[in-house]
CSV table of C-alpha atoms in Angstrom, one decimal:
chain,number,residue,atom,x,y,z
A,1,UNK,CA,0.6,54.5,16.0
A,2,UNK,CA,-1.6,57.0,14.0
A,3,UNK,CA,0.5,59.7,12.4
A,4,UNK,CA,-2.0,62.5,13.2
A,5,UNK,CA,-2.0,61.4,17.1
A,6,UNK,CA,1.7,61.6,17.0
A,7,UNK,CA,1.8,65.3,16.2
A,8,UNK,CA,-1.0,65.8,18.7
A,9,UNK,CA,1.0,64.8,21.4
A,10,UNK,CA,1.8,61.1,21.9
A,11,UNK,CA,5.4,61.2,21.7
A,12,UNK,CA,5.7,64.9,23.1
A,13,UNK,CA,3.1,66.5,25.0
A,14,UNK,CA,2.6,63.7,27.3
A,15,UNK,CA,6.1,63.8,28.3
A,16,UNK,CA,6.0,67.2,29.1
A,17,UNK,CA,2.9,67.3,31.0
A,18,UNK,CA,3.6,64.0,32.8
A,19,UNK,CA,7.2,64.4,34.0
A,20,UNK,CA,7.9,68.1,34.3
A,21,UNK,CA,5.3,70.4,35.7
A,22,UNK,CA,2.1,71.5,36.8
A,23,UNK,CA,-0.1,74.2,35.1
A,24,UNK,CA,1.0,77.9,35.9
A,25,UNK,CA,-1.5,80.4,36.2
A,26,UNK,CA,-2.3,82.6,32.9
A,27,UNK,CA,-1.5,86.2,33.1
A,28,UNK,CA,-3.8,88.5,31.1
A,29,UNK,CA,-3.4,91.9,30.1
A,30,UNK,CA,-6.7,93.8,30.1
A,31,UNK,CA,-6.1,96.2,27.0
A,32,UNK,CA,-3.9,95.7,24.2
A,33,UNK,CA,-0.9,97.8,24.4
A,34,UNK,CA,2.9,97.6,23.0
A,35,UNK,CA,4.2,96.5,26.8
A,36,UNK,CA,8.0,97.1,27.7
A,37,UNK,CA,9.8,94.3,28.8
A,38,UNK,CA,8.8,94.9,32.6
A,39,UNK,CA,5.2,94.7,31.5
A,40,UNK,CA,5.6,91.6,29.6
A,41,UNK,CA,7.4,90.0,32.6
A,42,UNK,CA,4.4,91.3,34.8
A,43,UNK,CA,1.8,89.7,32.4
A,44,UNK,CA,3.5,86.5,32.9
A,45,UNK,CA,3.8,86.5,36.5
A,46,UNK,CA,0.4,88.0,37.6
A,47,UNK,CA,-2.7,85.5,37.7
A,48,UNK,CA,-5.9,86.7,35.9
A,49,UNK,CA,-8.7,88.0,38.1
A,50,UNK,CA,-11.1,85.1,38.2
A,51,UNK,CA,-13.9,87.2,36.7
A,52,UNK,CA,-11.8,89.1,34.3
A,53,UNK,CA,-13.8,89.7,31.1
A,54,UNK,CA,-17.1,88.4,32.5
A,55,UNK,CA,-20.1,90.4,31.4
A,56,UNK,CA,-22.8,91.4,34.1
A,57,UNK,CA,-25.4,89.3,32.3
A,58,UNK,CA,-23.2,86.2,33.0
A,59,UNK,CA,-22.8,87.3,36.8
A,60,UNK,CA,-26.4,87.6,36.8
A,61,UNK,CA,-26.9,84.0,35.5
A,62,UNK,CA,-24.7,82.3,37.5
A,63,UNK,CA,-26.2,83.6,40.6
A,64,UNK,CA,-29.2,81.6,39.8
A,65,UNK,CA,-31.6,83.9,37.6
A,66,UNK,CA,-33.6,81.9,35.1
A,67,UNK,CA,-33.6,82.2,31.5
A,68,UNK,CA,-30.9,83.3,28.9
A,69,UNK,CA,-30.2,86.8,29.3
A,70,UNK,CA,-28.6,87.2,25.9
A,71,UNK,CA,-29.8,86.5,22.4
A,72,UNK,CA,-28.3,83.6,20.5
A,73,UNK,CA,-26.4,86.4,18.5
A,74,UNK,CA,-25.1,88.5,21.3
A,75,UNK,CA,-23.9,85.1,23.0
A,76,UNK,CA,-22.1,84.2,19.6
A,77,UNK,CA,-20.6,88.1,19.4
A,78,UNK,CA,-19.3,87.7,23.1
A,79,UNK,CA,-17.9,84.3,22.7
A,80,UNK,CA,-16.1,85.2,19.5
A,81,UNK,CA,-14.7,88.7,20.7
A,82,UNK,CA,-13.8,87.1,24.2
A,83,UNK,CA,-11.8,84.3,22.3
A,84,UNK,CA,-10.3,86.8,19.9
A,85,UNK,CA,-8.5,88.4,22.9
A,86,UNK,CA,-6.0,85.3,23.1
A,87,UNK,CA,-4.7,86.3,19.6
A,88,UNK,CA,-4.7,90.1,20.5
A,89,UNK,CA,-4.1,91.1,24.1
A,90,UNK,CA,-1.9,87.9,24.4
A,91,UNK,CA,0.1,87.9,21.0
A,92,UNK,CA,3.9,88.0,21.2
A,93,UNK,CA,4.9,91.7,21.7
A,94,UNK,CA,7.8,91.4,19.2
A,95,UNK,CA,6.3,89.2,16.6
A,96,UNK,CA,2.5,89.6,17.0
A,97,UNK,CA,2.4,86.0,16.4
A,98,UNK,CA,0.3,83.5,18.6
A,99,UNK,CA,1.8,82.4,21.6
A,100,UNK,CA,1.4,78.3,21.6
A,101,UNK,CA,-0.3,78.3,25.0
A,102,UNK,CA,-1.2,80.8,28.0
A,103,UNK,CA,0.6,78.7,30.6
A,104,UNK,CA,4.4,78.5,30.3
A,105,UNK,CA,6.5,75.6,31.4
A,106,UNK,CA,10.2,75.2,32.3
A,107,UNK,CA,10.3,72.8,29.1
A,108,UNK,CA,10.0,75.6,26.6
A,109,UNK,CA,9.7,78.9,28.4
A,110,UNK,CA,7.9,82.2,27.8
A,111,UNK,CA,8.6,82.9,24.0
A,112,UNK,CA,7.3,80.0,22.2
A,113,UNK,CA,4.7,81.0,19.6
A,114,UNK,CA,3.2,78.6,17.0
A,115,UNK,CA,3.2,78.8,13.3
A,116,UNK,CA,0.0,77.0,12.6
A,117,UNK,CA,-1.8,78.7,15.5
A,118,UNK,CA,-0.5,81.9,14.2
A,119,UNK,CA,-2.3,81.4,11.1
A,120,UNK,CA,-5.4,80.6,12.9
A,121,UNK,CA,-4.8,83.8,14.7
A,122,UNK,CA,-4.6,85.9,11.4
A,123,UNK,CA,-8.1,84.6,10.6
A,124,UNK,CA,-9.5,85.4,14.1
A,125,UNK,CA,-8.0,89.0,13.4
A,126,UNK,CA,-9.6,89.2,10.1
A,127,UNK,CA,-13.2,88.4,12.0
A,128,UNK,CA,-12.2,91.1,14.5
A,129,UNK,CA,-11.8,93.6,11.6
A,130,UNK,CA,-15.0,92.8,10.0
A,131,UNK,CA,-16.8,92.9,13.2
A,132,UNK,CA,-15.3,96.3,14.0
A,133,UNK,CA,-13.5,95.2,17.4
A,134,UNK,CA,-10.4,96.7,16.0
A,135,UNK,CA,-9.9,99.0,13.0
A,136,UNK,CA,-8.7,98.1,9.7
A,137,UNK,CA,-5.4,100.1,10.0
A,138,UNK,CA,-4.6,98.5,13.6
A,139,UNK,CA,-5.3,95.0,12.0
A,140,UNK,CA,-2.9,95.9,8.9
A,141,UNK,CA,0.0,97.4,11.3
A,142,UNK,CA,-0.2,94.2,13.4
A,143,UNK,CA,-0.3,91.9,10.5
A,144,UNK,CA,2.6,93.7,8.8
A,145,UNK,CA,4.8,93.3,12.1
A,146,UNK,CA,4.0,89.6,12.1
A,147,UNK,CA,4.8,89.0,8.1
A,148,UNK,CA,7.9,91.2,8.5
A,149,UNK,CA,9.0,88.9,11.3
A,150,UNK,CA,8.3,85.9,9.5
A,151,UNK,CA,10.3,86.9,6.5
A,152,UNK,CA,13.3,87.0,8.6
A,153,UNK,CA,12.7,84.0,11.0
A,154,UNK,CA,14.0,80.4,10.7
A,155,UNK,CA,12.5,78.5,7.6
A,156,UNK,CA,13.7,75.6,5.7
A,157,UNK,CA,13.3,75.9,1.7
A,158,UNK,CA,10.5,78.4,2.9
A,159,UNK,CA,8.7,75.9,5.2
A,160,UNK,CA,8.5,77.0,8.7
A,161,UNK,CA,8.9,74.8,12.0
A,162,UNK,CA,6.2,74.0,14.4
A,163,UNK,CA,7.6,76.6,16.9
A,164,UNK,CA,9.6,79.6,16.8
A,165,UNK,CA,11.0,81.8,19.2
A,166,UNK,CA,8.8,84.8,19.1
A,167,UNK,CA,11.6,87.5,19.9
A,168,UNK,CA,14.3,86.0,17.7
A,169,UNK,CA,12.6,84.1,15.1
A,170,UNK,CA,15.0,80.9,15.9
A,171,UNK,CA,13.5,77.4,15.7
A,172,UNK,CA,12.1,76.2,19.1
A,173,UNK,CA,12.2,72.3,18.8
A,174,UNK,CA,8.8,70.7,19.0
A,175,UNK,CA,10.6,67.5,20.1
A,176,UNK,CA,13.9,65.9,19.9
A,177,UNK,CA,14.1,65.5,16.2
A,178,UNK,CA,11.1,67.7,15.2
A,179,UNK,CA,13.6,70.8,15.1
A,180,UNK,CA,13.1,71.8,11.4
A,181,UNK,CA,10.6,72.0,8.8
A,182,UNK,CA,6.8,71.2,9.2
A,183,UNK,CA,4.5,71.2,6.2
A,184,UNK,CA,1.3,71.0,7.9
A,185,UNK,CA,1.8,73.6,10.4
A,186,UNK,CA,2.9,75.9,7.5
A,187,UNK,CA,-0.2,74.8,5.5
A,188,UNK,CA,-2.2,76.3,8.5
A,189,UNK,CA,-0.3,79.3,8.6
A,190,UNK,CA,-0.7,80.0,4.8
A,191,UNK,CA,-4.3,79.0,5.2
A,192,UNK,CA,-4.6,82.3,7.2
A,193,UNK,CA,-2.0,84.6,5.3
A,194,UNK,CA,-3.9,84.0,2.2
A,195,UNK,CA,-7.3,85.0,3.6
A,196,UNK,CA,-5.6,88.1,4.9
A,197,UNK,CA,-4.3,88.8,1.4
A,198,UNK,CA,-7.7,88.3,0.0
A,199,UNK,CA,-9.4,90.6,2.8
A,200,UNK,CA,-6.9,93.6,2.7
A,201,UNK,CA,-7.4,94.4,-0.8
A,202,UNK,CA,-7.6,98.1,-0.8
A,203,UNK,CA,-5.4,100.5,-2.7
A,204,UNK,CA,-3.4,101.9,0.2
A,205,UNK,CA,0.3,101.8,0.8
A,206,UNK,CA,0.0,99.4,3.8
A,207,UNK,CA,-2.6,97.0,2.4
A,208,UNK,CA,-0.6,96.9,-1.1
A,209,UNK,CA,2.5,96.0,1.1
A,210,UNK,CA,0.8,93.5,3.2
A,211,UNK,CA,-0.5,91.5,0.2
A,212,UNK,CA,3.0,91.8,-1.5
A,213,UNK,CA,5.0,90.7,1.6
A,214,UNK,CA,2.5,87.7,1.8
A,215,UNK,CA,3.0,86.9,-1.7
A,216,UNK,CA,6.8,86.7,-1.3
A,217,UNK,CA,6.5,84.2,1.4
A,218,UNK,CA,3.9,82.3,-0.4
A,219,UNK,CA,6.3,82.0,-3.5
A,220,UNK,CA,9.1,81.0,-1.5
A,221,UNK,CA,7.8,77.9,0.1
A,222,UNK,CA,8.8,75.0,-1.6
A,223,UNK,CA,6.0,72.3,-0.8
A,224,UNK,CA,7.6,69.8,-3.4
A,225,UNK,CA,10.6,69.6,-1.5
A,226,UNK,CA,8.7,67.4,0.9
A,227,UNK,CA,7.9,64.9,-1.8
A,228,UNK,CA,10.3,61.8,-1.6
A,229,UNK,CA,10.3,58.1,-2.9
A,230,UNK,CA,10.2,59.4,-6.6
A,231,UNK,CA,7.4,61.8,-5.8
A,232,UNK,CA,5.0,59.3,-4.5
A,233,UNK,CA,5.6,60.0,-0.9
A,234,UNK,CA,4.5,63.4,1.0
A,235,UNK,CA,6.6,64.0,4.1
A,236,UNK,CA,5.6,65.9,7.2
A,237,UNK,CA,9.1,67.0,8.6
A,238,UNK,CA,12.6,67.7,7.8
A,239,UNK,CA,15.4,68.4,10.4
A,240,UNK,CA,18.7,70.1,9.8
A,241,UNK,CA,20.1,68.0,12.5
A,242,UNK,CA,18.2,64.6,11.9
A,243,UNK,CA,17.3,64.9,8.1
A,244,UNK,CA,14.1,62.7,7.1
A,245,UNK,CA,14.7,60.5,10.2
A,246,UNK,CA,11.1,61.4,11.8
A,247,UNK,CA,9.9,59.6,8.6
A,248,UNK,CA,6.1,60.6,9.0
A,249,UNK,CA,4.4,60.5,5.9
A,250,UNK,CA,1.1,62.6,5.5
A,251,UNK,CA,-1.4,59.7,4.7
A,252,UNK,CA,-4.9,58.5,6.2
A,253,UNK,CA,-7.8,60.7,6.8
A,254,UNK,CA,-6.9,63.6,9.7
A,255,UNK,CA,-6.4,67.2,9.5
A,256,UNK,CA,-3.8,67.3,7.0
A,257,UNK,CA,-5.9,67.8,3.7
A,258,UNK,CA,-5.0,71.4,3.6
A,259,UNK,CA,-1.2,70.5,3.1
A,260,UNK,CA,-2.1,68.8,0.0
A,261,UNK,CA,-4.4,71.4,-1.5
A,262,UNK,CA,-1.9,74.2,-0.6
A,263,UNK,CA,0.9,72.2,-1.9
A,264,UNK,CA,-1.0,71.7,-5.1
A,265,UNK,CA,-1.8,75.4,-5.3
A,266,UNK,CA,1.8,76.6,-5.3
A,267,UNK,CA,2.7,78.2,-8.7
A,268,UNK,CA,6.5,78.1,-7.8
A,269,UNK,CA,7.2,74.9,-6.1
A,270,UNK,CA,4.0,72.6,-6.3
A,271,UNK,CA,3.6,69.2,-5.5
A,272,UNK,CA,2.3,66.7,-8.1
A,273,UNK,CA,-1.3,65.6,-8.4
A,274,UNK,CA,0.0,61.9,-8.3
A,275,UNK,CA,1.1,62.2,-4.8
A,276,UNK,CA,-2.6,63.1,-3.6
A,277,UNK,CA,-3.5,59.6,-4.9
A,278,UNK,CA,-0.8,57.7,-4.2
A,279,UNK,CA,0.3,58.7,-0.8
A,280,UNK,CA,-2.7,60.5,0.8
A,281,UNK,CA,-5.6,57.3,0.8
A,282,UNK,CA,-2.7,54.9,1.3
A,283,UNK,CA,-3.5,53.7,4.7
A,284,UNK,CA,-5.8,51.5,6.7
A,285,UNK,CA,-7.4,54.5,8.4
A,286,UNK,CA,-8.4,56.2,5.3
A,287,UNK,CA,-11.8,54.7,3.5
A,288,UNK,CA,-14.2,53.8,6.2
A,289,UNK,CA,-17.7,53.4,4.9
A,290,UNK,CA,-19.0,52.1,8.2
A,291,UNK,CA,-22.0,53.0,10.2
A,292,UNK,CA,-21.9,54.3,13.8
A,293,UNK,CA,-25.1,55.1,15.6
A,294,UNK,CA,-26.9,54.6,12.2
A,295,UNK,CA,-24.8,57.2,10.7
A,296,UNK,CA,-22.3,56.5,7.8
A,297,UNK,CA,-18.7,57.6,8.0
A,298,UNK,CA,-17.1,57.9,4.7
A,299,UNK,CA,-13.5,58.6,5.9
A,300,UNK,CA,-11.2,57.8,9.0
A,301,UNK,CA,-10.9,56.0,12.0
A,302,UNK,CA,-13.7,54.2,13.8
A,303,UNK,CA,-16.0,56.9,15.0
A,304,UNK,CA,-14.2,59.3,13.3
A,305,UNK,CA,-11.4,60.2,15.6
A,306,UNK,CA,-11.1,63.6,17.6
A,307,UNK,CA,-13.1,66.5,16.1
A,308,UNK,CA,-10.4,68.8,15.1
A,309,UNK,CA,-10.0,66.5,11.8
A,310,UNK,CA,-13.3,68.3,10.7
A,311,UNK,CA,-12.0,72.0,11.6
A,312,UNK,CA,-8.4,72.7,10.7
A,313,UNK,CA,-8.3,72.1,7.1
A,314,UNK,CA,-11.9,73.5,6.7
A,315,UNK,CA,-11.5,76.8,8.5
A,316,UNK,CA,-10.6,78.0,4.9
A,317,UNK,CA,-11.8,75.2,2.8
A,318,UNK,CA,-15.4,75.3,2.4
A,319,UNK,CA,-16.7,71.7,2.5
A,320,UNK,CA,-19.9,72.6,0.9
A,321,UNK,CA,-20.1,71.0,-2.6
A,322,UNK,CA,-16.5,70.1,-1.8
A,323,UNK,CA,-16.0,66.4,-3.3
A,324,UNK,CA,-13.4,64.2,-4.9
A,325,UNK,CA,-13.4,60.3,-5.6
A,326,UNK,CA,-12.8,59.7,-1.9
A,327,UNK,CA,-15.7,61.6,-0.4
A,328,UNK,CA,-18.1,64.3,-0.1
A,329,UNK,CA,-16.7,66.6,2.6
A,330,UNK,CA,-19.9,68.1,4.0
A,331,UNK,CA,-21.0,64.6,4.5
A,332,UNK,CA,-17.7,63.7,5.7
A,333,UNK,CA,-17.5,66.4,8.5
A,334,UNK,CA,-21.2,66.6,9.3
A,335,UNK,CA,-21.4,62.9,9.9
A,336,UNK,CA,-18.2,62.9,11.9
A,337,UNK,CA,-19.5,65.5,14.2
A,338,UNK,CA,-22.8,63.8,14.3
A,339,UNK,CA,-21.3,60.5,15.4
A,340,UNK,CA,-19.2,62.4,18.2
A,341,UNK,CA,-22.3,64.1,19.5
A,342,UNK,CA,-24.5,61.2,19.7
A,343,UNK,CA,-21.5,59.0,21.4
A,344,UNK,CA,-21.5,61.8,24.1
A,345,UNK,CA,-25.2,61.6,24.6
A,346,UNK,CA,-25.3,58.0,24.9
A,347,UNK,CA,-22.2,58.0,27.3
A,348,UNK,CA,-21.4,54.3,27.1
A,349,UNK,CA,-18.5,55.0,29.8
A,350,UNK,CA,-20.8,56.7,32.3
A,351,UNK,CA,-18.8,59.8,32.5
A,352,UNK,CA,-20.3,62.8,34.8
A,353,UNK,CA,-21.5,65.7,32.8
A,354,UNK,CA,-21.9,64.0,29.3
A,355,UNK,CA,-25.3,65.0,27.6
A,356,UNK,CA,-26.9,66.5,24.5
A,357,UNK,CA,-26.0,69.9,26.3
A,358,UNK,CA,-22.1,68.8,27.1
A,359,UNK,CA,-20.3,67.0,24.4
A,360,UNK,CA,-17.2,67.3,22.1
A,361,UNK,CA,-14.0,65.1,22.1
A,362,UNK,CA,-11.1,66.4,20.2
A,363,UNK,CA,-7.3,67.0,21.3
A,364,UNK,CA,-6.7,69.2,24.2
A,365,UNK,CA,-5.2,69.5,27.6
A,366,UNK,CA,-6.6,67.0,30.1
A,367,UNK,CA,-6.2,66.2,33.7
A,368,UNK,CA,-2.9,64.3,33.4
A,369,UNK,CA,-1.4,66.1,30.3
A,370,UNK,CA,-2.5,66.4,26.9
A,371,UNK,CA,-4.4,63.9,24.6
A,372,UNK,CA,-6.4,63.6,21.4
A,373,UNK,CA,-9.8,62.5,22.8
A,374,UNK,CA,-12.2,60.6,20.7
A,375,UNK,CA,-15.1,57.7,21.2
A,376,UNK,CA,-12.1,55.2,21.1
A,377,UNK,CA,-9.8,57.4,23.4
A,378,UNK,CA,-12.3,58.7,25.8
A,379,UNK,CA,-11.4,59.4,29.7
A,380,UNK,CA,-14.3,62.0,30.3
A,381,UNK,CA,-12.5,65.1,29.1
A,382,UNK,CA,-14.9,67.3,27.2
A,383,UNK,CA,-13.0,70.4,25.3
A,384,UNK,CA,-15.3,73.5,24.6
A,385,UNK,CA,-13.8,74.0,21.1
A,386,UNK,CA,-15.0,70.6,20.0
A,387,UNK,CA,-18.5,71.5,19.9
A,388,UNK,CA,-18.0,75.2,19.5
A,389,UNK,CA,-15.9,74.9,16.5
A,390,UNK,CA,-18.6,72.4,14.9
A,391,UNK,CA,-21.2,75.3,14.6
A,392,UNK,CA,-21.3,74.9,10.7
A,393,UNK,CA,-22.0,71.2,11.0
A,394,UNK,CA,-24.4,71.1,14.0
A,395,UNK,CA,-25.8,74.5,14.8
A,396,UNK,CA,-28.5,73.6,17.2
A,397,UNK,CA,-26.6,71.1,19.0
A,398,UNK,CA,-23.6,73.4,19.3
A,399,UNK,CA,-25.8,76.2,20.5
A,400,UNK,CA,-26.9,74.0,23.5
A,401,UNK,CA,-23.5,73.2,24.4
A,402,UNK,CA,-22.5,76.8,24.2
A,403,UNK,CA,-25.4,77.8,26.7
A,404,UNK,CA,-24.6,74.9,28.9
A,405,UNK,CA,-20.9,76.0,28.9
A,406,UNK,CA,-21.6,79.6,29.5
A,407,UNK,CA,-24.6,79.6,31.8
A,408,UNK,CA,-24.3,76.5,33.9
A,409,UNK,CA,-20.6,75.9,34.0
A,410,UNK,CA,-19.9,79.5,34.1
A,411,UNK,CA,-16.6,80.6,35.8
A,412,UNK,CA,-15.3,77.2,36.0
A,413,UNK,CA,-14.6,77.3,32.5
A,414,UNK,CA,-15.0,80.8,31.5
A,415,UNK,CA,-12.3,83.5,31.7
A,416,UNK,CA,-10.3,86.4,29.9
A,417,UNK,CA,-10.0,84.4,26.6
A,418,UNK,CA,-13.2,82.7,26.6
A,419,UNK,CA,-13.7,79.2,27.4
A,420,UNK,CA,-10.6,77.2,29.0
A,421,UNK,CA,-9.3,74.4,27.0
A,422,UNK,CA,-11.1,71.5,28.7
A,423,UNK,CA,-12.9,70.1,31.9
A,424,UNK,CA,-13.4,66.7,33.0
A,425,UNK,CA,-16.3,66.6,35.8
A,426,UNK,CA,-15.7,62.9,36.6
A,427,UNK,CA,-12.2,63.9,37.9
A,428,UNK,CA,-13.4,67.5,39.1
A,429,UNK,CA,-10.8,68.9,36.9
A,430,UNK,CA,-11.0,72.3,35.0
A,431,UNK,CA,-8.1,73.6,32.9
A,432,UNK,CA,-6.7,76.9,33.5
A,433,UNK,CA,-5.0,77.0,30.1
A,434,UNK,CA,-6.0,78.3,26.6
A,435,UNK,CA,-4.1,77.0,23.5
A,436,UNK,CA,-3.9,78.8,20.1
A,437,UNK,CA,-4.9,75.8,18.0
A,438,UNK,CA,-8.0,75.4,20.1
A,439,UNK,CA,-9.1,79.1,20.3
A,440,UNK,CA,-8.6,79.9,16.9
A,441,UNK,CA,-11.1,77.4,15.4
A,442,UNK,CA,-13.7,78.9,17.9
A,443,UNK,CA,-13.7,82.3,16.4
A,444,UNK,CA,-13.2,81.5,12.7
A,445,UNK,CA,-15.6,78.5,12.5
A,446,UNK,CA,-18.5,80.4,14.3
A,447,UNK,CA,-18.0,83.1,11.7
A,448,UNK,CA,-18.0,80.4,8.9
A,449,UNK,CA,-21.6,79.4,10.4
A,450,UNK,CA,-22.6,83.1,10.7
A,451,UNK,CA,-21.5,84.5,7.1
A,452,UNK,CA,-19.2,82.2,5.5
A,453,UNK,CA,-16.4,85.0,5.7
A,454,UNK,CA,-13.3,82.9,5.9
A,455,UNK,CA,-14.7,80.4,3.4
A,456,UNK,CA,-15.2,83.1,0.8
A,457,UNK,CA,-11.8,84.7,1.2
A,458,UNK,CA,-9.8,81.5,1.0
A,459,UNK,CA,-12.0,80.0,-1.7
A,460,UNK,CA,-11.7,83.1,-3.8
A,461,UNK,CA,-8.0,82.5,-4.1
A,462,UNK,CA,-7.2,81.6,-7.9
A,463,UNK,CA,-4.3,79.5,-6.7
A,464,UNK,CA,-6.5,77.5,-4.5
A,465,UNK,CA,-9.2,76.9,-7.2
A,466,UNK,CA,-6.5,75.7,-9.5
A,467,UNK,CA,-4.9,73.3,-6.8
A,468,UNK,CA,-8.3,71.7,-6.1
A,469,UNK,CA,-8.9,71.3,-9.8
A,470,UNK,CA,-5.2,69.8,-10.2
A,471,UNK,CA,-6.1,67.2,-7.4
A,472,UNK,CA,-9.4,66.2,-9.2
A,473,UNK,CA,-11.8,67.7,-6.9
A,474,UNK,CA,-14.9,67.9,-8.9
A,475,UNK,CA,-17.0,71.0,-9.9
A,476,UNK,CA,-18.7,73.0,-8.9
A,477,UNK,CA,-16.3,73.9,-6.4
A,478,UNK,CA,-17.8,76.4,-4.0
A,479,UNK,CA,-16.0,79.9,-3.9
């Protein structure tokens, strides 16, 4: 079973969603406040208004008026800003970190925050600051709260768990044995924190404190502690109760490149360059080289797998001019996206709704739980994050999808935090949920398409440039 799919829910999420519960309605505050406990409880129990956050132009469009009432730029503004609200209005009131999802379950309760999703949220906050949706000082205060919380939260040799209790900082098990260090989720967290360190660069007391606290967390993360087998293997997890028994090596093309890059970039506890070459490509789903719909795929599973492979690591890593002995990463991600798009257009399984305007298969909620959708694992569920987070690669196709999602499907999938997680028109199913790891890439990758902001910030880190060179990425490495 693919390691990446393991993390996306085959051993965990499906159990939760199949056997325990049905989705709860999302609770939404309209304005960002510092809520009391009673306010937080009320937010959790009060269903969101059906049309919360919907603009008048949208109401007219869904009433049947012809034509697009917003310019492309205005529509992108709206989608980014509305999606950002997940990380602002719905952030945990104590830690400021991103809640795992908008709907809660008896399996893990109301307090769970996600470390990787919080890294994506940090990047969304940078976008919001740059576009003046929030003030710079307001953003810094929020981020300082989160970084101070992280400095006291559970970690294992400086590596954070997948989930934390957002009020106490105690580890919340992701699965029975996944109750300790998660180096991939930690990499997503630092992908965001390093961008924040680069962006908030002014000589004020608060900005200097934020940078200093991020640097302390960064210096304490022992990436090389996850190396085993005489340094030839790089492992995803460690548990204080179960040790290394999960036994998941980080290899084969998937969403984990960033864990190698940041591991190599550490000035205090770096991984070796040899583990990148001995472990990362050591899989039967790394080198591909075949053509699908006439498009060559350098790396990965047949047809490329779910689209989050082209998103998570590349929210900070700029794939332009990024190449090593294994791939040109712009070619890899562009071709992967084009194959996913073409598959949906051809729609060989004849699912309702698939078209050039309705495409995108990735990991998300679905009608019977949670799954990593792909051309080889397709049950008719489209995830808006797949097409929208692909704007840098396929802007025309992504814009067509965006307009279809917004103007045609409308309130079926649009709500207070932007687009709901997924939908399946064959099953007449539309999610009520939002997930941090799906919301964040929408804001960030649209911004990278529009301005390259997060790419510029992350690639400006001297440590990252040294790490890429250490792993034999070929110059010029785009900054």
